[in-house]
mmCIF file of C-alpha atoms in Angstrom:
data_model
loop_
_atom_site.group_PDB
_atom_site.id
_atom_site.type_symbol
_atom_site.label_atom_id
_atom_site.label_comp_id
_atom_site.label_asym_id
_atom_site.label_seq_id
_atom_site.Cartn_x
_atom_site.Cartn_y
_atom_site.Cartn_z
ATOM 1 C CA UNK A 1 35.641 148.289 71.307
ATOM 2 C CA UNK A 2 39.127 149.049 72.747
ATOM 3 C CA UNK A 3 38.097 147.622 76.121
ATOM 4 C CA UNK A 4 36.943 144.436 74.502
ATOM 5 C CA UNK A 5 40.297 143.980 72.741
ATOM 6 C CA UNK A 6 42.193 144.521 75.998
ATOM 7 C CA UNK A 7 40.042 141.995 77.739
ATOM 8 C CA UNK A 8 40.559 139.486 74.953
ATOM 9 C CA UNK A 9 44.354 140.055 75.061
ATOM 10 C CA UNK A 10 44.385 139.692 78.827
ATOM 11 C CA UNK A 11 42.374 136.476 78.644
ATOM 12 C CA UNK A 12 44.692 135.068 75.994
ATOM 13 C CA UNK A 13 47.783 135.902 78.050
ATOM 14 C CA UNK A 14 46.233 134.354 81.138
ATOM 15 C CA UNK A 15 45.380 131.193 79.215
ATOM 16 C CA UNK A 16 48.945 130.910 77.918
ATOM 17 C CA UNK A 17 50.338 131.380 81.429
ATOM 18 C CA UNK A 18 48.066 128.711 82.846
ATOM 19 C CA UNK A 19 48.924 126.310 80.039
ATOM 20 C CA UNK A 20 52.643 126.839 80.615
ATOM 21 C CA UNK A 21 52.154 126.278 84.301
ATOM 22 C CA UNK A 22 50.285 123.037 83.687
ATOM 23 C CA UNK A 23 52.918 121.818 81.234
ATOM 24 C CA UNK A 24 55.732 122.853 83.578
ATOM 25 C CA UNK A 25 53.987 121.154 86.467
ATOM 26 C CA UNK A 26 53.599 117.958 84.464
ATOM 27 C CA UNK A 27 57.271 118.043 83.521
ATOM 28 C CA UNK A 28 58.266 118.539 87.152
ATOM 29 C CA UNK A 29 55.999 115.717 88.243
ATOM 30 C CA UNK A 30 57.548 113.453 85.638
ATOM 31 C CA UNK A 31 61.049 114.288 86.866
ATOM 32 C CA UNK A 32 60.043 113.631 90.455
ATOM 33 C CA UNK A 33 58.279 110.433 89.414
ATOM 34 C CA UNK A 34 61.381 109.262 87.498
ATOM 35 C CA UNK A 35 63.614 110.032 90.489
ATOM 36 C CA UNK A 36 61.248 108.214 92.814
ATOM 37 C CA UNK A 37 61.201 105.170 90.536
ATOM 38 C CA UNK A 38 64.996 104.939 90.260
ATOM 39 C CA UNK A 39 66.060 101.838 92.138
ATOM 40 C CA UNK A 40 69.584 101.313 93.425
ATOM 41 C CA UNK A 41 71.028 97.857 92.875
ATOM 42 C CA UNK A 42 73.436 96.824 95.645
ATOM 43 C CA UNK A 43 75.447 93.614 95.858
ATOM 44 C CA UNK A 44 76.282 92.200 99.299
ATOM 45 C CA UNK A 45 78.920 89.509 99.712
ATOM 46 C CA UNK A 46 79.652 88.001 103.122
ATOM 47 C CA UNK A 47 82.720 85.836 103.590
ATOM 48 C CA UNK A 48 81.208 83.227 105.878
ATOM 49 C CA UNK A 49 78.222 82.697 108.116
ATOM 50 C CA UNK A 50 78.769 83.548 111.760
ATOM 51 C CA UNK A 51 77.021 85.775 114.273
ATOM 52 C CA UNK A 52 79.259 88.844 113.975
ATOM 53 C CA UNK A 53 79.216 89.015 110.169
ATOM 54 C CA UNK A 54 75.487 88.233 110.100
ATOM 55 C CA UNK A 55 74.927 91.180 112.448
ATOM 56 C CA UNK A 56 77.049 93.471 110.253
ATOM 57 C CA UNK A 57 75.007 92.395 107.219
ATOM 58 C CA UNK A 58 71.715 93.219 108.939
ATOM 59 C CA UNK A 59 73.098 96.509 110.248
ATOM 60 C CA UNK A 60 74.172 97.521 106.736
ATOM 61 C CA UNK A 61 70.669 97.020 105.327
ATOM 62 C CA UNK A 62 69.117 98.840 108.303
ATOM 63 C CA UNK A 63 71.607 101.703 107.972
ATOM 64 C CA UNK A 64 70.586 102.214 104.352
ATOM 65 C CA UNK A 65 66.892 102.043 105.290
ATOM 66 C CA UNK A 66 67.384 104.682 107.981
ATOM 67 C CA UNK A 67 68.842 106.940 105.293
ATOM 68 C CA UNK A 68 66.051 106.571 102.760
ATOM 69 C CA UNK A 69 66.974 103.371 100.890
ATOM 70 C CA UNK A 70 64.324 100.781 101.675
ATOM 71 C CA UNK A 71 64.154 97.326 100.154
ATOM 72 C CA UNK A 72 61.072 96.910 97.994
ATOM 73 C CA UNK A 73 60.811 100.654 97.432
ATOM 74 C CA UNK A 74 63.969 102.150 95.957
ATOM 75 C CA UNK A 75 66.712 99.585 96.494
ATOM 76 C CA UNK A 76 67.273 95.916 95.669
ATOM 77 C CA UNK A 77 69.910 93.657 97.200
ATOM 78 C CA UNK A 78 71.788 90.794 95.582
ATOM 79 C CA UNK A 79 72.970 88.935 98.688
ATOM 80 C CA UNK A 80 75.529 86.125 98.739
ATOM 81 C CA UNK A 81 77.504 84.140 101.320
ATOM 82 C CA UNK A 82 80.787 82.722 100.024
ATOM 83 C CA UNK A 83 81.054 80.073 102.761
ATOM 84 C CA UNK A 84 84.755 80.943 103.167
ATOM 85 C CA UNK A 85 85.520 79.662 99.659
ATOM 86 C CA UNK A 86 87.808 81.799 97.479
ATOM 87 C CA UNK A 87 86.356 80.544 94.197
ATOM 88 C CA UNK A 88 82.881 81.446 95.469
ATOM 89 C CA UNK A 89 84.123 84.927 96.312
ATOM 90 C CA UNK A 90 85.520 85.399 92.820
ATOM 91 C CA UNK A 91 82.326 84.194 91.151
ATOM 92 C CA UNK A 92 80.208 86.509 93.286
ATOM 93 C CA UNK A 93 82.457 89.505 92.602
ATOM 94 C CA UNK A 94 82.362 88.869 88.845
ATOM 95 C CA UNK A 95 78.578 88.537 89.019
ATOM 96 C CA UNK A 96 78.338 91.995 90.589
ATOM 97 C CA UNK A 97 80.598 93.474 87.915
ATOM 98 C CA UNK A 98 78.672 91.787 85.072
ATOM 99 C CA UNK A 99 75.371 93.011 86.485
ATOM 100 C CA UNK A 100 76.795 96.533 86.867
ATOM 101 C CA UNK A 101 75.535 96.976 90.410
ATOM 102 C CA UNK A 102 75.550 100.526 91.762
ATOM 103 C CA UNK A 103 77.514 99.613 94.888
ATOM 104 C CA UNK A 104 79.088 96.585 96.561
ATOM 105 C CA UNK A 105 79.102 95.865 100.279
ATOM 106 C CA UNK A 106 81.920 93.441 101.146
ATOM 107 C CA UNK A 107 81.814 91.893 104.602
ATOM 108 C CA UNK A 108 85.241 90.749 105.932
ATOM 109 C CA UNK A 109 88.727 91.311 104.538
ATOM 110 C CA UNK A 110 88.949 88.488 101.951
ATOM 111 C CA UNK A 111 85.574 89.520 100.508
ATOM 112 C CA UNK A 112 86.712 93.138 100.215
ATOM 113 C CA UNK A 113 90.037 92.148 98.625
ATOM 114 C CA UNK A 114 88.362 89.936 96.021
ATOM 115 C CA UNK A 115 85.841 92.619 95.067
ATOM 116 C CA UNK A 116 88.564 95.286 94.928
ATOM 117 C CA UNK A 117 90.524 93.080 92.512
ATOM 118 C CA UNK A 118 87.424 92.604 90.356
ATOM 119 C CA UNK A 119 86.554 96.284 89.827
ATOM 120 C CA UNK A 120 88.162 99.700 90.129
ATOM 121 C CA UNK A 121 84.990 101.529 89.095
ATOM 122 C CA UNK A 122 82.073 100.280 91.189
ATOM 123 C CA UNK A 123 82.044 101.835 94.693
ATOM 124 C CA UNK A 124 82.889 99.270 97.377
ATOM 125 C CA UNK A 125 81.940 99.856 101.004
ATOM 126 C CA UNK A 126 83.420 97.199 103.273
ATOM 127 C CA UNK A 127 82.958 96.284 106.903
ATOM 128 C CA UNK A 128 84.536 93.849 109.383
ATOM 129 C CA UNK A 129 87.971 94.750 107.954
ATOM 130 C CA UNK A 130 90.572 95.565 110.591
ATOM 131 C CA UNK A 131 93.171 97.611 108.695
ATOM 132 C CA UNK A 132 92.426 98.718 105.139
ATOM 133 C CA UNK A 133 95.984 99.851 104.502
ATOM 134 C CA UNK A 134 97.511 96.579 105.685
ATOM 135 C CA UNK A 135 95.034 94.697 103.492
ATOM 136 C CA UNK A 136 96.062 96.915 100.530
ATOM 137 C CA UNK A 137 92.496 98.077 100.000
ATOM 138 C CA UNK A 138 93.252 101.802 100.266
ATOM 139 C CA UNK A 139 96.196 104.127 99.864
ATOM 140 C CA UNK A 140 95.585 105.641 103.307
ATOM 141 C CA UNK A 141 92.901 104.943 105.880
ATOM 142 C CA UNK A 142 92.124 108.655 106.151
ATOM 143 C CA UNK A 143 92.246 109.247 102.370
ATOM 144 C CA UNK A 144 91.456 105.989 100.511
ATOM 145 C CA UNK A 145 92.074 107.397 97.035
ATOM 146 C CA UNK A 146 90.288 104.637 95.101
ATOM 147 C CA UNK A 147 86.872 103.000 94.941
ATOM 148 C CA UNK A 148 87.046 101.329 98.378
ATOM 149 C CA UNK A 149 86.161 102.662 101.833
ATOM 150 C CA UNK A 150 84.171 101.408 104.820
ATOM 151 C CA UNK A 151 84.324 100.676 108.525
ATOM 152 C CA UNK A 152 87.085 99.030 110.538
ATOM 153 C CA UNK A 153 86.543 96.464 113.276
ATOM 154 C CA UNK A 154 89.876 97.299 114.859
ATOM 155 C CA UNK A 155 89.801 95.977 118.393
ATOM 156 C CA UNK A 156 90.870 97.739 121.583
ATOM 157 C CA UNK A 157 93.589 95.095 121.949
ATOM 158 C CA UNK A 158 95.380 96.746 124.869
ATOM 159 C CA UNK A 159 92.104 96.929 126.812
ATOM 160 C CA UNK A 160 91.310 93.322 125.899
ATOM 161 C CA UNK A 161 94.661 92.130 127.231
ATOM 162 C CA UNK A 162 94.114 94.203 130.374
ATOM 163 C CA UNK A 163 90.729 92.491 130.820
ATOM 164 C CA UNK A 164 92.254 89.034 130.359
ATOM 165 C CA UNK A 165 94.941 89.782 132.947
ATOM 166 C CA UNK A 166 92.257 90.960 135.366
ATOM 167 C CA UNK A 167 90.538 87.620 134.851
ATOM 168 C CA UNK A 168 93.810 85.694 135.265
ATOM 169 C CA UNK A 169 96.116 88.022 137.253
ATOM 170 C CA UNK A 170 98.852 85.409 137.719
ATOM 171 C CA UNK A 171 99.127 84.645 133.999
ATOM 172 C CA UNK A 172 102.659 84.507 132.618
ATOM 173 C CA UNK A 173 101.910 83.020 129.188
ATOM 174 C CA UNK A 174 98.921 84.030 127.047
ATOM 175 C CA UNK A 175 98.028 81.808 124.126
ATOM 176 C CA UNK A 176 96.514 82.919 120.834
ATOM 177 C CA UNK A 177 95.256 81.037 117.776
ATOM 178 C CA UNK A 178 94.457 82.608 114.420
ATOM 179 C CA UNK A 179 94.258 81.977 110.688
ATOM 180 C CA UNK A 180 97.579 82.172 108.879
ATOM 181 C CA UNK A 181 95.834 83.555 105.774
ATOM 182 C CA UNK A 182 94.270 86.586 107.484
ATOM 183 C CA UNK A 183 96.694 89.509 107.392
ATOM 184 C CA UNK A 184 94.578 91.494 109.842
ATOM 185 C CA UNK A 185 94.714 88.671 112.378
ATOM 186 C CA UNK A 186 98.516 88.726 112.191
ATOM 187 C CA UNK A 187 98.480 92.503 112.670
ATOM 188 C CA UNK A 188 96.363 92.147 115.817
ATOM 189 C CA UNK A 189 98.683 89.488 117.216
ATOM 190 C CA UNK A 190 101.672 91.764 116.566
ATOM 191 C CA UNK A 191 99.969 94.450 118.651
ATOM 192 C CA UNK A 192 99.111 91.877 121.308
ATOM 193 C CA UNK A 193 102.799 90.939 121.557
ATOM 194 C CA UNK A 194 103.752 94.589 121.935
ATOM 195 C CA UNK A 195 101.316 95.205 124.789
ATOM 196 C CA UNK A 196 102.153 91.865 126.420
ATOM 197 C CA UNK A 197 105.857 92.794 126.473
ATOM 198 C CA UNK A 198 104.943 95.984 128.316
ATOM 199 C CA UNK A 199 103.120 93.869 130.909
ATOM 200 C CA UNK A 200 105.911 91.303 131.181
ATOM 201 C CA UNK A 201 103.759 88.553 129.668
ATOM 202 C CA UNK A 202 104.803 86.016 127.019
ATOM 203 C CA UNK A 203 102.623 85.270 123.970
ATOM 204 C CA UNK A 204 102.526 81.734 122.601
ATOM 205 C CA UNK A 205 100.833 81.468 119.207
ATOM 206 C CA UNK A 206 99.443 78.776 116.949
ATOM 207 C CA UNK A 207 98.058 79.226 113.448
ATOM 208 C CA UNK A 208 95.448 77.377 111.414
ATOM 209 C CA UNK A 209 94.646 77.275 107.718
ATOM 210 C CA UNK A 210 91.074 76.025 108.141
ATOM 211 C CA UNK A 211 88.584 75.010 110.813
ATOM 212 C CA UNK A 212 89.909 71.453 110.516
ATOM 213 C CA UNK A 213 93.172 72.569 112.147
ATOM 214 C CA UNK A 214 91.663 74.236 115.214
ATOM 215 C CA UNK A 215 91.502 71.267 117.560
ATOM 216 C CA UNK A 216 95.089 70.251 116.860
ATOM 217 C CA UNK A 217 96.333 73.860 117.179
ATOM 218 C CA UNK A 218 94.624 74.254 120.546
ATOM 219 C CA UNK A 219 96.028 70.967 121.823
ATOM 220 C CA UNK A 220 99.535 71.992 120.734
ATOM 221 C CA UNK A 221 99.642 74.957 123.135
ATOM 222 C CA UNK A 222 97.079 74.098 125.819
ATOM 223 C CA UNK A 223 99.610 72.770 128.333
ATOM 224 C CA UNK A 224 101.946 75.762 127.981
ATOM 225 C CA UNK A 225 99.544 78.683 128.469
ATOM 226 C CA UNK A 226 97.646 80.219 131.376
ATOM 227 C CA UNK A 227 94.776 81.727 129.364
ATOM 228 C CA UNK A 228 93.738 82.303 125.750
ATOM 229 C CA UNK A 229 93.106 85.379 123.563
ATOM 230 C CA UNK A 230 91.548 85.251 120.095
ATOM 231 C CA UNK A 231 91.732 88.209 117.680
ATOM 232 C CA UNK A 232 88.861 88.978 115.310
ATOM 233 C CA UNK A 233 89.424 86.093 112.947
ATOM 234 C CA UNK A 234 86.748 84.663 110.684
ATOM 235 C CA UNK A 235 88.011 81.083 110.780
ATOM 236 C CA UNK A 236 88.154 81.034 114.584
ATOM 237 C CA UNK A 237 84.841 82.849 115.049
ATOM 238 C CA UNK A 238 83.050 80.394 112.773
ATOM 239 C CA UNK A 239 84.188 77.347 114.753
ATOM 240 C CA UNK A 240 84.121 78.261 118.452
ATOM 241 C CA UNK A 241 82.433 74.973 119.500
ATOM 242 C CA UNK A 242 85.397 73.067 118.063
ATOM 243 C CA UNK A 243 87.811 75.215 120.044
ATOM 244 C CA UNK A 244 86.006 75.019 123.371
ATOM 245 C CA UNK A 245 85.822 71.234 123.094
ATOM 246 C CA UNK A 246 89.531 71.510 123.967
ATOM 247 C CA UNK A 247 89.698 74.657 126.144
ATOM 248 C CA UNK A 248 86.798 73.979 128.514
ATOM 249 C CA UNK A 249 87.937 70.530 129.680
ATOM 250 C CA UNK A 250 91.298 72.189 130.380
ATOM 251 C CA UNK A 251 89.484 74.868 132.466
ATOM 252 C CA UNK A 252 91.120 77.564 130.366
ATOM 253 C CA UNK A 253 89.820 81.133 130.678
ATOM 254 C CA UNK A 254 89.378 82.731 127.251
ATOM 255 C CA UNK A 255 88.488 86.110 125.773
ATOM 256 C CA UNK A 256 88.061 87.122 122.158
ATOM 257 C CA UNK A 257 87.802 90.167 119.935
ATOM 258 C CA UNK A 258 84.192 89.726 118.800
ATOM 259 C CA UNK A 259 81.074 90.390 120.927
ATOM 260 C CA UNK A 260 79.697 86.849 120.968
ATOM 261 C CA UNK A 261 80.706 85.503 124.384
ATOM 262 C CA UNK A 262 80.305 81.827 123.490
ATOM 263 C CA UNK A 263 83.300 80.155 125.092
ATOM 264 C CA UNK A 264 84.607 83.401 126.620
ATOM 265 C CA UNK A 265 84.280 84.370 130.276
ATOM 266 C CA UNK A 266 84.282 88.057 129.308
ATOM 267 C CA UNK A 267 84.862 90.165 126.205
ATOM 268 C CA UNK A 268 85.404 93.741 125.117
ATOM 269 C CA UNK A 269 84.261 93.588 121.550
ATOM 270 C CA UNK A 270 82.903 95.370 118.526
ATOM 271 C CA UNK A 271 79.128 95.747 118.170
ATOM 272 C CA UNK A 272 78.959 94.421 114.617
ATOM 273 C CA UNK A 273 75.336 95.418 114.077
ATOM 274 C CA UNK A 274 76.167 99.042 114.852
ATOM 275 C CA UNK A 275 79.311 98.801 112.718
ATOM 276 C CA UNK A 276 77.225 97.504 109.812
ATOM 277 C CA UNK A 277 74.703 100.283 110.331
ATOM 278 C CA UNK A 278 77.516 102.839 110.208
ATOM 279 C CA UNK A 279 78.621 101.236 106.924
ATOM 280 C CA UNK A 280 75.085 101.571 105.544
ATOM 281 C CA UNK A 281 75.128 105.276 106.346
ATOM 282 C CA UNK A 282 78.350 105.650 104.355
ATOM 283 C CA UNK A 283 76.838 103.729 101.435
ATOM 284 C CA UNK A 284 73.762 105.973 101.455
ATOM 285 C CA UNK A 285 75.951 109.053 100.979
ATOM 286 C CA UNK A 286 77.601 107.431 97.964
ATOM 287 C CA UNK A 287 74.283 106.375 96.406
ATOM 288 C CA UNK A 288 72.912 109.883 96.886
ATOM 289 C CA UNK A 289 75.938 111.343 95.136
ATOM 290 C CA UNK A 290 77.000 113.235 98.254
ATOM 291 C CA UNK A 291 80.407 111.564 98.563
ATOM 292 C CA UNK A 292 82.901 109.294 96.797
ATOM 293 C CA UNK A 293 84.861 106.420 98.372
ATOM 294 C CA UNK A 294 88.169 108.042 97.412
ATOM 295 C CA UNK A 295 87.471 110.948 99.767
ATOM 296 C CA UNK A 296 85.731 109.073 102.598
ATOM 297 C CA UNK A 297 88.025 108.182 105.489
ATOM 298 C CA UNK A 298 87.717 104.671 106.895
ATOM 299 C CA UNK A 299 85.558 104.903 110.023
ATOM 300 C CA UNK A 300 85.973 103.055 113.313
ATOM 301 C CA UNK A 301 83.708 102.273 116.223
ATOM 302 C CA UNK A 302 84.353 104.545 119.168
ATOM 303 C CA UNK A 303 82.594 102.897 122.095
ATOM 304 C CA UNK A 304 83.151 99.426 123.490
ATOM 305 C CA UNK A 305 81.585 97.531 126.364
ATOM 306 C CA UNK A 306 82.565 94.655 128.623
ATOM 307 C CA UNK A 307 80.226 91.665 128.525
ATOM 308 C CA UNK A 308 80.546 88.653 130.810
ATOM 309 C CA UNK A 309 79.110 85.175 130.406
ATOM 310 C CA UNK A 310 78.410 83.618 133.795
ATOM 311 C CA UNK A 311 77.371 80.336 132.192
ATOM 312 C CA UNK A 312 80.870 79.890 130.760
ATOM 313 C CA UNK A 313 82.416 80.809 134.115
ATOM 314 C CA UNK A 314 80.198 78.245 135.862
ATOM 315 C CA UNK A 315 81.205 75.509 133.405
ATOM 316 C CA UNK A 316 84.857 76.288 134.140
ATOM 317 C CA UNK A 317 84.276 76.425 137.887
ATOM 318 C CA UNK A 318 85.672 79.957 137.734
ATOM 319 C CA UNK A 319 84.755 82.956 139.900
ATOM 320 C CA UNK A 320 84.701 86.265 138.037
ATOM 321 C CA UNK A 321 86.629 88.998 139.934
ATOM 322 C CA UNK A 322 84.498 91.677 141.542
ATOM 323 C CA UNK A 323 86.190 94.517 139.637
ATOM 324 C CA UNK A 324 85.228 92.916 136.308
ATOM 325 C CA UNK A 325 81.645 92.326 137.478
ATOM 326 C CA UNK A 326 81.308 96.007 138.378
ATOM 327 C CA UNK A 327 82.284 97.275 134.928
ATOM 328 C CA UNK A 328 80.470 94.635 132.900
ATOM 329 C CA UNK A 329 77.008 93.670 131.807
ATOM 330 C CA UNK A 330 76.019 90.036 132.192
ATOM 331 C CA UNK A 331 74.752 87.807 129.408
#
């Protein structure tokens, strides 16, 4: 009789344990299922359509995917292109705030500035911004302190000027054209002037307020310069064909700060796809709760490459120096 009671007690205890395990397992499964079903909502705003910013946009999405956030599975994107219109930027930024997106990716300085003005709470990860401090997006590049961080497309301007002077070794005056409304373009030109002074070269500049001014700006300096340098500037990058309609007939050798060699004999530029991918990796850390923008230093690209465009050189009737050919890859 005693044995039977022990057996019954043991069986009852075992049944309770199994039931608890099943219930606990179900609860765990539900938690995992809930976590798996949680979808991040990310807004992407791109200032204007051109190859470099398009590449950064694609890189951002791919960077998130490589870190576990895949479209159609656990992340949705609300993508917009502002077509370089400030009112469009403001409408897009307010849309993101109203929809309470989990994170904003702002591509190019004006896009980042507009989004930063629209919200101090939603994390903003920007890219294709040259200097976050100069653009008043962060307190310090190494310690942002607010809701904005991202990647910088700061150019190796000294190396770019060195390349241009290898292409045109007798140059005494280097021209540059940029948008008067882009603070980061002005900052790059200031650095260009500094390095040019060290090389004993004069800088002659012209500014534009829109793509409609480019042809006139180029014509205003074309007869006074020996070659042309363009900083990373969204207005200029979006209208290269307009520019080269003036520079190529003048047989003017040009280089620029972005990797697209259209119109340029050679460039040392940012790989915007890789920069965007790096930005996506930063965003993934924020979405996972591993980091906050305030504590994430602005990141830069470390490696650059020289790319030459022989087709441009041929159109100019120009022979690329052997030393540049040796260190470059052809397009």
